[in-house]
Amino acid sequence: MTSNSPQPSPIVRPGDKRYPALSRGFNQRWIAEPEYVRLVRSPEEARDALAEAVRQPPKDPARTRITVRSGGHCYENFVCGADVRVILDMSPMCGMYYDQGMDAYCVESGAGNWHAYSHLYPMSGRALPGGSCYSVGLGGHITGGGYGLLSRQFGLTVDYLYAVEVAVVKPDRTTELVVARRDDGDPDRRALWWAHTGGGGGNFGVITRFWFRDLPEPPSMVLLTGLAWDWKDVAKDDFVHLLTAFGTYFRDHQDPSTAAGKLFGILVLNHVCNGQIGLFAQVDVDDPGGPAAMKEFLERVDGGIGATATAMRTSMGERPTVAHMQIPRVMPWLTATQTLDSSGEDQCGKYKSAYIRKPFDPTQIDAMWSFLGKERFTSYANKQSVIQIDSYGGAINRPPRDTAARQRDSIMKMQYQVYWTKNDPAESEYLSWIRETYRATFAATGGVPMVGGGVTDGCYINYPDVDLGDPQWNRSNQPWSTLYYKDAYPSLQRVKKRWDPLDVFRNAQSIRPA
Ligand SMILES: Cc1cc2nc3c(=O)[nH]c(=O)nc-3n(C[C@H](O)[C@H](O)[C@H](O)COP(=O)(O)OP(=O)(O)OC[C@H]3O[C@@H](n4cnc5c(N)ncnc54)[C@H](O)[C@@H]3O)c2cc1C
């Protein structure tokens, strides 16, 4: 189907066989009952579909929100909440091409990471330094500041964003398409561009297209490994060493012009009932120093512990289990990216995040040890309960320009995750595990990773967590807006007031108009 199709864009209503599938996203916790889902095929359709949705009065006063979906990977109910009236689904807009007029690569917002890797890279030799999950949509991913295994080498996706096209609602409830560029002569449009460099999706309008300049060239070949330690062999001293060595390695290797500065590591701390702790690492081997960097990294992390590294046998949170990667293997970068695709089964999930600026302090390590089942939650049995620690920094910490992605001196990023199947009667226990584990790790700063908290620097808007707005779980004096956006929040609020003054695009943690 082409974007010039004369037929009106498809609308899926209750009773349509597609409706159940299109009323939910990746996280099966959230299932909406919208009046309709509209499939959007072009920027003009986005503008017109938005105008129509804004004009129509809600049939049900309890369902008033208009939401936008690209890949459907939102962790919270921002797209598929019970109060949603209309979902504008951008997934038909998934093209990518070089735009001569813009002198930039254009990526449509409904495309996913895999479109970017499998289309853009073969065509151009360039890539977005985005996440490894194929099915994550670029509409949400980029806008929140998306990152992945190339990010220590090249920075965040938004560091390359040149322009964005957005359908917005004006104060008189009419709609227009706005192209906002980094070097826009109009300060309001320039601010709209800036708000899309980390401000998060679902805030200002319907994003239809992104343009990127100077996209990096990923390495031709990388060295990839995935190994594990059996929990039964891991003593407390080993655990302390593992976390400390991982943190100090990344603290000490922050220069992205060196091979070690390009190396990306992911430590997967499963609950003990899972049986294993996992480690993934990837390094550029077009850089002649790549193999030595991988060797040093593995020696630093694995060398100091009594447990013997072994093959991965168990689930690794959002990552796939790679059973034959214990010995690092050289492969094309695109093949490695495919290997680490984590678009697994759609399940229910709850997530939390933290930016980490220094190696963990002993109380944080103690809390993780305890709540992973060594002292607390000892009879807990959900094997998909994970504290994932990604390396961070390098090129991310040397951004080329001002963006709304503010955490720019962290060395690690944490993601707490727990998964279960729908209607599992133990759901509340899983939620307790993740909430209490997180609170214990950051007990010194009110149960959340406070901005300016020494080791910590807030949370990632692309891993949203509504508990940050709940005083039971956030006892710090920092609201969710500070934890996600730090000092950028007041400017984001001004952009919101200018471009979405009627607050059409809203959810539990959307930017409030100034
Ligand atoms: C399995 C998995 C792996 C992940 N891995 C990574 C990773 O490696 N790195 C990383 O940085 N993040 C990762 N994420 C997080 C991911 O970046 C966010 O969930 C992202 O917001 C998803 O975007 P989406 O378009 O798929 O989601 P959606 O649910 O479609 O949207 C997410 C938010 O963005 C808004 N939005 C989406 N499209 C538009 C649009 N066109 N216009 C305006 N607003 C829009 C929505 O309204 C919603 O508020 C992962 C998530 C999952 C589920």
Coordinates of C-alpha atoms and ligand atoms in Angstrom, one line a residue:
M1 CA 0.0 0.0 0.0
T2 CA 1.4 3.4 -0.9
S3 CA 1.1 6.6 1.0
N4 CA -0.6 8.2 -2.0
S5 CA -3.5 5.7 -1.8
P6 CA -6.8 7.6 -2.4
Q7 CA -8.8 5.4 0.0
P8 CA -9.3 6.8 3.5
S9 CA -6.8 5.4 6.0
P10 CA -8.0 2.1 7.5
I11 CA -10.0 2.3 10.7
V12 CA -10.3 -0.7 13.0
R13 CA -13.4 -0.7 15.3
P14 CA -14.8 -3.1 17.9
G15 CA -16.0 -6.2 16.1
D16 CA -13.2 -6.0 13.4
K17 CA -11.1 -9.2 13.7
R18 CA -8.0 -7.0 14.0
Y19 CA -9.3 -5.0 16.9
P20 CA -8.1 -7.2 19.8
A21 CA -4.6 -7.3 18.4
L22 CA -4.5 -3.6 17.7
S23 CA -5.8 -2.6 21.1
R24 CA -2.7 -3.8 22.9
G25 CA 1.0 -3.5 22.6
F26 CA 4.0 -5.5 23.7
N27 CA 3.2 -5.3 27.4
Q28 CA 0.2 -7.5 27.8
R29 CA -0.7 -5.7 31.1
W30 CA -2.3 -2.9 29.1
I31 CA -5.3 -3.6 26.9
A32 CA -7.3 -0.6 25.7
E33 CA -10.9 -0.5 24.4
P34 CA -10.7 2.5 22.1
E35 CA -13.6 3.7 19.9
Y36 CA -11.2 2.9 17.0
V37 CA -7.6 2.4 16.0
R38 CA -6.5 4.4 12.9
L39 CA -3.7 3.1 10.7
V40 CA -1.8 6.1 9.4
R41 CA 0.1 5.9 6.0
S42 CA 1.4 9.4 5.4
P43 CA 2.1 12.7 7.2
E44 CA -1.0 14.3 5.7
E45 CA -3.1 11.4 6.9
A46 CA -1.6 11.9 10.4
R47 CA -2.6 15.5 10.3
D48 CA -6.1 14.7 9.0
A49 CA -6.7 11.8 11.3
L50 CA -5.6 13.9 14.3
A51 CA -8.0 16.7 13.2
E52 CA -10.8 14.3 13.0
A53 CA -10.1 12.7 16.4
V54 CA -9.8 16.1 18.0
R55 CA -13.1 17.2 16.5
Q56 CA -15.1 14.2 17.6
P57 CA -16.7 14.4 21.0
P58 CA -16.0 11.3 23.1
K59 CA -18.8 8.7 23.2
D60 CA -17.7 7.6 26.7
P61 CA -16.7 10.3 29.2
A62 CA -14.3 7.8 30.8
R63 CA -12.4 7.4 27.5
T64 CA -11.0 10.7 26.3
R65 CA -7.4 10.3 25.4
I66 CA -6.0 10.3 21.9
T67 CA -2.7 8.3 21.8
V68 CA 0.0 7.5 19.3
R69 CA 1.7 4.2 18.7
S70 CA 4.7 3.3 16.6
G71 CA 6.2 0.0 17.8
G72 CA 3.9 -0.5 20.8
H73 CA 6.7 -1.2 23.3
C74 CA 5.7 1.3 25.9
Y75 CA 6.2 -0.2 29.4
E76 CA 3.3 1.7 31.0
N77 CA -0.3 2.3 29.9
F78 CA 0.5 5.5 28.1
V79 CA -0.8 4.2 24.8
C80 CA -3.2 1.4 25.7
G81 CA -4.8 2.7 28.9
A82 CA -8.4 2.1 29.9
D83 CA -9.1 5.8 29.3
V84 CA -8.0 5.8 25.7
R85 CA -10.6 6.8 23.0
V86 CA -8.5 6.7 19.8
I87 CA -5.2 5.1 18.9
L88 CA -3.3 6.6 15.9
D89 CA -1.1 3.7 14.8
M90 CA 1.9 4.8 12.8
S91 CA 3.2 1.3 11.9
P92 CA 2.3 1.6 8.2
M93 CA 4.8 4.5 7.9
C94 CA 8.0 2.5 8.0
G95 CA 10.0 3.8 5.1
M96 CA 13.6 5.1 5.2
Y97 CA 15.5 6.9 2.4
Y98 CA 18.1 9.5 1.7
D99 CA 16.3 12.9 1.4
Q100 CA 18.3 15.1 -1.0
G101 CA 16.5 18.3 -0.1
M102 CA 17.2 17.8 3.6
D103 CA 20.7 16.4 3.0
A104 CA 19.8 13.8 5.6
Y105 CA 18.5 10.2 6.0
C106 CA 14.7 10.2 6.6
V107 CA 13.2 7.6 8.8
E108 CA 9.5 7.3 9.2
S109 CA 8.2 7.1 12.7
G110 CA 6.4 3.7 12.4
A111 CA 9.6 1.9 11.4
G112 CA 11.3 -0.3 14.0
N113 CA 14.9 -0.9 15.0
W114 CA 15.0 -3.8 12.7
H115 CA 13.9 -1.7 9.7
A116 CA 16.7 0.6 10.5
Y117 CA 19.3 -2.1 10.8
S118 CA 18.2 -4.3 7.9
H119 CA 17.3 -1.5 5.5
L120 CA 19.3 1.6 6.3
Y121 CA 22.6 -0.2 6.9
P122 CA 22.7 -2.3 3.8
M123 CA 21.7 0.7 1.7
S124 CA 24.0 3.2 3.2
G125 CA 26.6 1.5 5.4
R126 CA 25.3 3.7 8.3
A127 CA 23.3 3.0 11.3
L128 CA 21.4 4.5 14.2
P129 CA 23.1 3.7 17.5
G130 CA 19.8 2.3 18.8
G131 CA 18.6 -0.6 20.8
S132 CA 18.9 -4.3 20.1
C133 CA 15.2 -5.3 20.3
Y134 CA 14.0 -5.6 16.7
S135 CA 10.4 -4.7 17.3
V136 CA 10.9 -1.5 19.3
G137 CA 9.4 1.4 17.3
L138 CA 11.4 4.4 16.4
G139 CA 8.6 6.8 17.2
G140 CA 9.0 6.2 20.9
H141 CA 12.6 5.0 21.0
I142 CA 14.3 8.0 19.3
T143 CA 12.2 10.6 21.1
G144 CA 13.2 9.2 24.5
G145 CA 16.9 9.3 23.6
G146 CA 17.3 5.6 22.4
Y147 CA 20.6 3.9 23.0
G148 CA 22.2 0.5 22.4
L149 CA 25.3 -1.5 21.9
L150 CA 26.9 1.1 19.5
S151 CA 26.2 4.0 21.9
R152 CA 29.5 4.0 23.9
Q153 CA 31.2 4.2 20.5
F154 CA 28.8 6.7 18.8
G155 CA 26.4 8.2 21.3
L156 CA 22.6 8.3 21.4
T157 CA 20.3 8.2 18.4
V158 CA 19.2 11.8 19.2
D159 CA 22.8 13.0 18.9
Y160 CA 22.3 12.7 15.1
L161 CA 18.7 14.0 14.9
Y162 CA 18.6 16.9 12.4
A163 CA 14.9 17.4 12.0
V164 CA 11.5 16.1 13.0
E165 CA 8.1 16.4 11.4
V166 CA 5.1 16.5 13.8
A167 CA 1.4 16.9 13.4
V168 CA 0.2 19.3 16.1
V169 CA -3.1 20.6 17.4
K170 CA -3.4 24.4 17.5
P171 CA -5.3 26.4 20.1
D172 CA -8.4 26.6 17.8
R173 CA -8.3 22.7 17.6
T174 CA -7.2 22.7 13.9
T175 CA -4.1 20.7 13.1
E176 CA -0.9 21.4 11.1
L177 CA 2.2 19.6 10.0
V178 CA 5.4 21.2 11.3
V179 CA 8.9 20.4 10.3
A180 CA 11.3 21.5 13.1
R181 CA 15.1 21.6 12.4
R182 CA 18.1 21.8 14.6
D183 CA 19.1 25.0 12.8
D184 CA 15.6 26.4 12.4
G185 CA 15.5 30.2 12.1
D186 CA 12.3 30.1 14.2
P187 CA 13.1 29.7 17.9
D188 CA 9.8 27.9 18.6
R189 CA 10.4 25.3 16.0
R190 CA 14.0 24.9 17.1
A191 CA 12.7 24.3 20.6
L192 CA 10.3 21.7 19.2
W193 CA 13.2 19.9 17.6
W194 CA 15.1 20.1 20.9
A195 CA 12.2 18.6 22.8
H196 CA 12.4 15.5 20.5
T197 CA 16.0 14.9 21.5
G198 CA 15.1 13.1 24.8
G199 CA 11.7 14.6 25.9
G200 CA 9.9 11.3 25.3
G201 CA 7.1 10.3 23.0
G202 CA 3.4 11.1 23.4
N203 CA 4.0 14.7 24.5
F204 CA 3.8 17.2 21.7
G205 CA 2.0 15.8 18.7
V206 CA 2.1 12.9 16.2
I207 CA 5.7 12.4 14.9
T208 CA 5.6 11.3 11.3
R209 CA 9.3 11.6 10.2
F210 CA 12.8 12.0 11.6
W211 CA 15.8 13.2 9.6
F212 CA 19.4 12.3 10.6
R213 CA 22.6 13.8 9.5
D214 CA 26.2 12.4 9.8
L215 CA 25.0 9.0 10.9
P216 CA 27.9 6.8 12.1
E217 CA 29.3 3.8 10.2
P218 CA 29.1 0.8 12.5
P219 CA 32.1 -1.6 12.5
S220 CA 32.2 -4.2 9.7
M221 CA 33.1 -6.9 12.3
V222 CA 32.6 -7.3 16.0
L223 CA 33.6 -9.7 18.7
L224 CA 30.6 -10.9 20.6
T225 CA 30.4 -13.1 23.7
G226 CA 27.7 -14.3 26.1
L227 CA 28.5 -16.4 29.1
A228 CA 27.1 -17.1 32.6
W229 CA 27.9 -18.2 36.1
D230 CA 25.8 -20.7 38.0
W231 CA 24.3 -19.0 41.0
K232 CA 25.1 -22.0 43.2
D233 CA 28.9 -21.3 42.7
V234 CA 28.7 -17.5 43.3
A235 CA 29.7 -16.5 46.8
K236 CA 29.0 -13.1 48.3
D237 CA 32.6 -12.0 47.6
D238 CA 32.3 -13.1 44.0
F239 CA 29.1 -11.1 43.6
V240 CA 30.8 -8.0 45.1
H241 CA 33.8 -8.5 42.8
L242 CA 31.6 -8.9 39.7
L243 CA 29.6 -5.7 40.3
T244 CA 32.7 -3.7 41.4
A245 CA 34.9 -4.9 38.5
F246 CA 32.1 -4.2 36.0
G247 CA 31.7 -0.7 37.3
T248 CA 35.3 0.2 37.6
Y249 CA 36.1 -1.1 34.1
F250 CA 33.5 1.2 32.6
R251 CA 34.6 4.1 34.8
D252 CA 38.2 3.6 33.7
H253 CA 37.4 3.2 29.9
Q254 CA 35.4 6.2 28.8
D255 CA 37.3 7.3 25.8
P256 CA 35.4 6.2 22.6
S257 CA 38.5 6.6 20.4
T258 CA 40.0 3.5 22.2
A259 CA 38.8 -0.1 21.7
A260 CA 38.0 -0.4 25.4
G261 CA 36.0 2.8 25.2
K262 CA 33.9 1.2 22.5
L263 CA 33.3 -2.1 24.3
F264 CA 29.7 -2.5 25.5
G265 CA 28.9 -4.9 28.3
I266 CA 25.6 -6.1 29.8
L267 CA 25.4 -7.8 33.2
V268 CA 22.2 -9.8 33.8
L269 CA 21.6 -10.4 37.5
N270 CA 18.8 -12.9 37.6
H271 CA 17.1 -13.8 40.8
V272 CA 18.7 -16.9 42.3
C273 CA 15.7 -19.1 41.3
N274 CA 16.7 -18.6 37.7
G275 CA 20.0 -20.4 38.4
Q276 CA 22.4 -18.2 36.5
I277 CA 23.9 -14.7 36.2
G278 CA 24.6 -13.7 32.6
L279 CA 27.1 -11.4 30.8
F280 CA 27.1 -10.1 27.2
A281 CA 29.9 -8.1 25.7
Q282 CA 30.6 -6.7 22.2
V283 CA 33.6 -4.8 20.8
D284 CA 34.6 -3.4 17.5
V285 CA 37.3 -5.5 15.9
D286 CA 37.8 -3.2 12.9
D287 CA 39.8 -1.5 15.7
P288 CA 43.0 -3.6 16.0
G289 CA 42.8 -3.2 19.8
G290 CA 39.3 -4.9 20.0
P291 CA 40.4 -8.4 20.9
A292 CA 42.8 -7.2 23.6
A293 CA 40.1 -5.0 25.0
M294 CA 37.7 -7.9 25.2
K295 CA 40.4 -10.1 26.9
E296 CA 41.1 -7.4 29.5
F297 CA 37.4 -6.9 30.2
L298 CA 36.7 -10.6 30.7
E299 CA 39.9 -11.0 32.8
R300 CA 38.9 -8.0 35.0
V301 CA 35.3 -9.2 35.5
D302 CA 35.6 -13.0 35.5
G303 CA 39.2 -13.3 36.6
G304 CA 38.6 -12.4 40.2
I305 CA 35.8 -14.7 41.1
G306 CA 35.8 -18.3 42.3
A307 CA 32.9 -19.4 40.2
T308 CA 33.7 -20.8 36.7
A309 CA 32.1 -19.1 33.7
T310 CA 29.9 -21.5 31.7
A311 CA 27.5 -21.5 28.8
M312 CA 24.1 -19.6 29.2
R313 CA 21.3 -22.0 29.8
T314 CA 18.5 -19.9 31.2
S315 CA 16.4 -16.8 30.4
M316 CA 18.2 -13.5 30.5
G317 CA 15.5 -10.9 31.0
E318 CA 14.8 -9.1 27.7
R319 CA 17.9 -10.6 26.2
P320 CA 18.0 -13.9 24.3
T321 CA 19.9 -16.9 25.7
V322 CA 23.0 -17.3 23.6
A323 CA 24.2 -20.8 24.4
H324 CA 27.2 -21.0 22.1
M325 CA 28.9 -17.8 22.7
Q326 CA 31.0 -18.5 25.8
I327 CA 34.2 -18.2 23.7
P328 CA 34.0 -14.8 22.0
R329 CA 33.2 -15.0 18.3
V330 CA 34.0 -12.7 15.5
M331 CA 31.1 -11.9 13.2
P332 CA 29.7 -9.1 11.0
W333 CA 28.1 -6.4 13.1
L334 CA 24.7 -6.9 11.5
T335 CA 24.9 -10.7 12.3
A336 CA 25.8 -9.8 15.9
T337 CA 22.8 -7.4 16.1
Q338 CA 20.5 -10.2 14.8
T339 CA 22.0 -12.6 17.4
L340 CA 21.1 -10.2 20.2
D341 CA 17.6 -9.5 19.1
S342 CA 15.4 -9.7 22.1
S343 CA 12.0 -9.4 20.5
G344 CA 10.7 -12.5 22.4
E345 CA 7.3 -13.5 23.5
D346 CA 4.9 -10.7 24.4
Q347 CA 4.3 -10.9 28.2
C348 CA 3.2 -8.8 31.1
G349 CA 6.1 -6.8 32.5
K350 CA 7.1 -4.2 35.0
Y351 CA 10.3 -2.1 34.7
K352 CA 12.4 0.5 36.6
S353 CA 15.6 2.2 35.7
A354 CA 18.6 4.1 37.1
Y355 CA 21.5 6.1 35.7
I356 CA 24.7 5.3 37.6
R357 CA 27.6 7.7 37.6
K358 CA 30.2 5.7 39.7
P359 CA 30.9 2.1 40.6
F360 CA 28.2 0.8 43.0
D361 CA 28.7 1.5 46.7
P362 CA 28.7 -1.4 49.1
T363 CA 25.2 -0.8 50.5
Q364 CA 23.8 -0.9 46.9
I365 CA 25.6 -4.2 46.3
D366 CA 24.4 -5.6 49.6
A367 CA 20.8 -4.7 48.7
M368 CA 21.0 -6.4 45.3
W369 CA 22.6 -9.5 46.8
S370 CA 19.9 -9.7 49.5
F371 CA 16.8 -9.1 47.2
L372 CA 18.0 -11.3 44.4
G373 CA 17.0 -14.2 46.8
K374 CA 20.0 -14.6 49.1
E375 CA 18.4 -13.1 52.2
R376 CA 15.0 -11.7 51.0
F377 CA 12.5 -13.2 48.6
T378 CA 14.2 -16.6 49.2
S379 CA 11.1 -18.7 48.4
Y380 CA 10.3 -16.5 45.4
A381 CA 10.0 -18.5 42.1
N382 CA 9.8 -16.1 39.1
K383 CA 12.9 -16.9 37.0
Q384 CA 12.3 -13.8 34.9
S385 CA 13.1 -11.3 37.6
V386 CA 16.2 -9.4 36.7
I387 CA 18.5 -6.5 37.5
Q388 CA 20.2 -5.7 34.2
I389 CA 23.2 -3.4 34.2
D390 CA 24.3 -1.9 30.8
S391 CA 27.5 -0.1 30.3
Y392 CA 27.1 3.5 29.4
G393 CA 29.0 6.7 28.7
G394 CA 31.9 7.0 26.2
A395 CA 30.5 8.9 23.2
I396 CA 27.2 9.4 25.1
N397 CA 29.1 11.6 27.5
R398 CA 30.5 13.8 24.8
P399 CA 27.4 14.9 23.0
P400 CA 27.9 17.0 19.9
R401 CA 25.3 19.6 21.1
D402 CA 22.6 20.4 23.6
T403 CA 19.8 17.8 23.7
A404 CA 16.9 17.1 26.1
A405 CA 18.7 13.8 27.1
R406 CA 20.4 15.1 30.2
Q407 CA 22.2 12.2 31.8
R408 CA 25.6 12.7 30.2
D409 CA 28.1 11.6 32.8
S410 CA 26.8 8.1 33.7
I411 CA 28.9 5.0 33.3
M412 CA 26.1 2.5 33.7
K413 CA 22.4 2.3 33.2
M414 CA 20.3 -0.2 35.2
Q415 CA 17.0 -1.7 34.2
Y416 CA 15.0 -3.7 36.7
Q417 CA 12.6 -6.1 35.0
V418 CA 10.0 -8.7 35.9
Y419 CA 7.9 -10.7 33.4
W420 CA 4.9 -13.0 33.8
T421 CA 2.0 -14.4 31.7
K422 CA -1.4 -12.7 31.8
N423 CA -3.6 -13.7 34.7
D424 CA -0.8 -15.3 36.7
P425 CA -2.2 -15.2 40.3
A426 CA 1.2 -14.3 41.7
E427 CA 1.3 -10.9 39.9
S428 CA 1.3 -8.9 43.1
E429 CA 4.2 -10.8 44.4
Y430 CA 6.2 -10.0 41.3
L431 CA 5.4 -6.4 41.6
S432 CA 6.5 -6.5 45.2
W433 CA 9.8 -8.0 44.3
I434 CA 10.6 -5.3 41.8
R435 CA 9.4 -2.5 43.9
E436 CA 11.1 -3.6 47.1
T437 CA 14.4 -4.5 45.3
Y438 CA 14.6 -1.1 43.7
R439 CA 13.7 0.7 46.9
A440 CA 16.3 -1.2 48.8
T441 CA 19.0 -0.5 46.3
F442 CA 18.4 3.3 46.5
A443 CA 17.3 3.4 50.1
A444 CA 19.9 6.2 50.8
T445 CA 18.1 8.5 48.4
G446 CA 14.4 8.0 49.2
G447 CA 14.0 4.7 47.3
V448 CA 14.8 6.2 43.9
P449 CA 18.1 7.0 42.1
M450 CA 18.0 10.7 42.8
V451 CA 19.6 13.2 40.5
G452 CA 22.7 14.5 42.1
G453 CA 22.6 11.6 44.5
G454 CA 26.4 11.0 44.2
V455 CA 26.3 7.6 42.5
T456 CA 22.9 8.0 40.8
D457 CA 21.5 10.5 38.3
G458 CA 17.8 9.8 37.8
C459 CA 15.8 7.6 35.5
Y460 CA 15.3 6.9 31.7
I461 CA 12.0 8.2 30.2
N462 CA 12.0 5.3 27.7
Y463 CA 11.8 2.9 30.7
P464 CA 8.9 4.7 32.3
D465 CA 7.7 3.8 35.8
V466 CA 4.5 5.3 37.2
D467 CA 5.7 4.4 40.8
L468 CA 8.0 7.4 40.6
G469 CA 4.9 9.5 41.0
D470 CA 3.7 7.5 44.0
P471 CA 4.9 8.8 47.5
Q472 CA 4.8 5.2 48.7
W473 CA 7.7 4.3 46.4
N474 CA 9.3 7.7 45.8
R475 CA 10.2 9.2 49.2
S476 CA 12.8 11.6 47.8
N477 CA 12.0 15.2 47.2
Q478 CA 12.4 14.8 43.5
P479 CA 9.3 14.3 41.3
W480 CA 9.3 12.0 38.3
S481 CA 9.8 15.0 36.1
T482 CA 13.2 15.8 37.7
L483 CA 14.2 12.1 37.8
Y484 CA 13.7 11.8 34.0
Y485 CA 14.6 15.3 32.8
K486 CA 16.7 17.0 35.4
D487 CA 17.1 20.7 34.5
A488 CA 15.4 20.3 31.1
Y489 CA 11.9 20.0 32.5
P490 CA 11.0 23.7 32.6
S491 CA 12.1 24.1 29.0
L492 CA 10.1 21.0 28.0
Q493 CA 7.1 22.5 29.7
R494 CA 7.4 25.7 27.7
V495 CA 7.6 23.7 24.5
K496 CA 4.5 21.8 25.6
K497 CA 2.6 25.0 26.2
R498 CA 3.6 26.4 22.8
W499 CA 2.9 23.2 20.7
D500 CA 0.3 21.3 22.7
P501 CA -1.5 24.0 24.6
L502 CA -4.7 22.0 24.9
D503 CA -2.8 19.0 26.4
V504 CA -4.2 16.7 23.8
F505 CA -1.2 14.3 24.2
R506 CA -1.2 13.3 27.8
N507 CA -0.6 10.3 30.1
A508 CA 0.3 9.7 33.7
Q509 CA 3.8 11.1 33.1
S510 CA 3.4 13.4 30.2
I511 CA 5.0 16.9 30.2
R512 CA 2.6 19.3 31.8
P513 CA 2.2 22.7 30.0
A514 CA 4.1 25.5 31.7
Ligands
LIG1 C1 11.9 -5.7 24.7 C2 12.3 -4.2 24.8 C3 13.7 -3.9 24.6 C4 14.1 -2.6 24.7 N1 15.4 -2.3 24.5 C5 15.8 -1.0 24.5 C6 17.1 -0.6 24.2 O1 18.0 -1.5 23.9 N2 17.5 0.7 24.3 C7 16.5 1.7 24.5 O2 16.9 2.9 24.5 N3 15.3 1.4 24.8 C8 14.9 0.1 24.8 N4 13.6 -0.2 25.1 C9 12.6 0.9 25.4 C10 12.1 1.5 24.2 O3 13.0 2.5 23.7 C11 10.8 2.3 24.6 O4 9.8 1.4 25.1 C12 10.2 3.1 23.4 O5 9.5 4.2 23.9 C13 9.3 2.2 22.5 O6 8.9 2.9 21.4 P1 7.7 2.3 20.6 O7 7.4 3.2 19.5 O8 7.9 0.9 20.3 O9 6.5 2.3 21.7 P2 5.1 2.9 21.7 O10 4.4 2.1 22.8 O11 4.4 2.9 20.4 O12 5.3 4.3 22.2 C14 6.0 4.7 23.3 C15 5.7 6.1 23.7 O13 6.1 7.0 22.6 C16 4.9 7.6 22.1 N5 5.0 7.5 20.6 C17 5.2 6.4 19.9 N6 5.2 6.8 18.6 C18 5.0 8.1 18.5 C19 4.8 9.0 17.4 N7 4.9 8.6 16.2 N8 4.5 10.3 17.7 C20 4.4 10.7 19.0 N9 4.5 9.9 20.1 C21 4.8 8.6 19.8 C22 3.7 6.8 22.6 O14 2.5 7.6 22.6 C23 4.2 6.4 24.0 O15 4.1 7.4 24.9 C24 13.1 -1.6 25.0 C25 11.8 -1.9 25.2 C26 11.4 -3.2 25.1 C27 9.9 -3.6 25.3

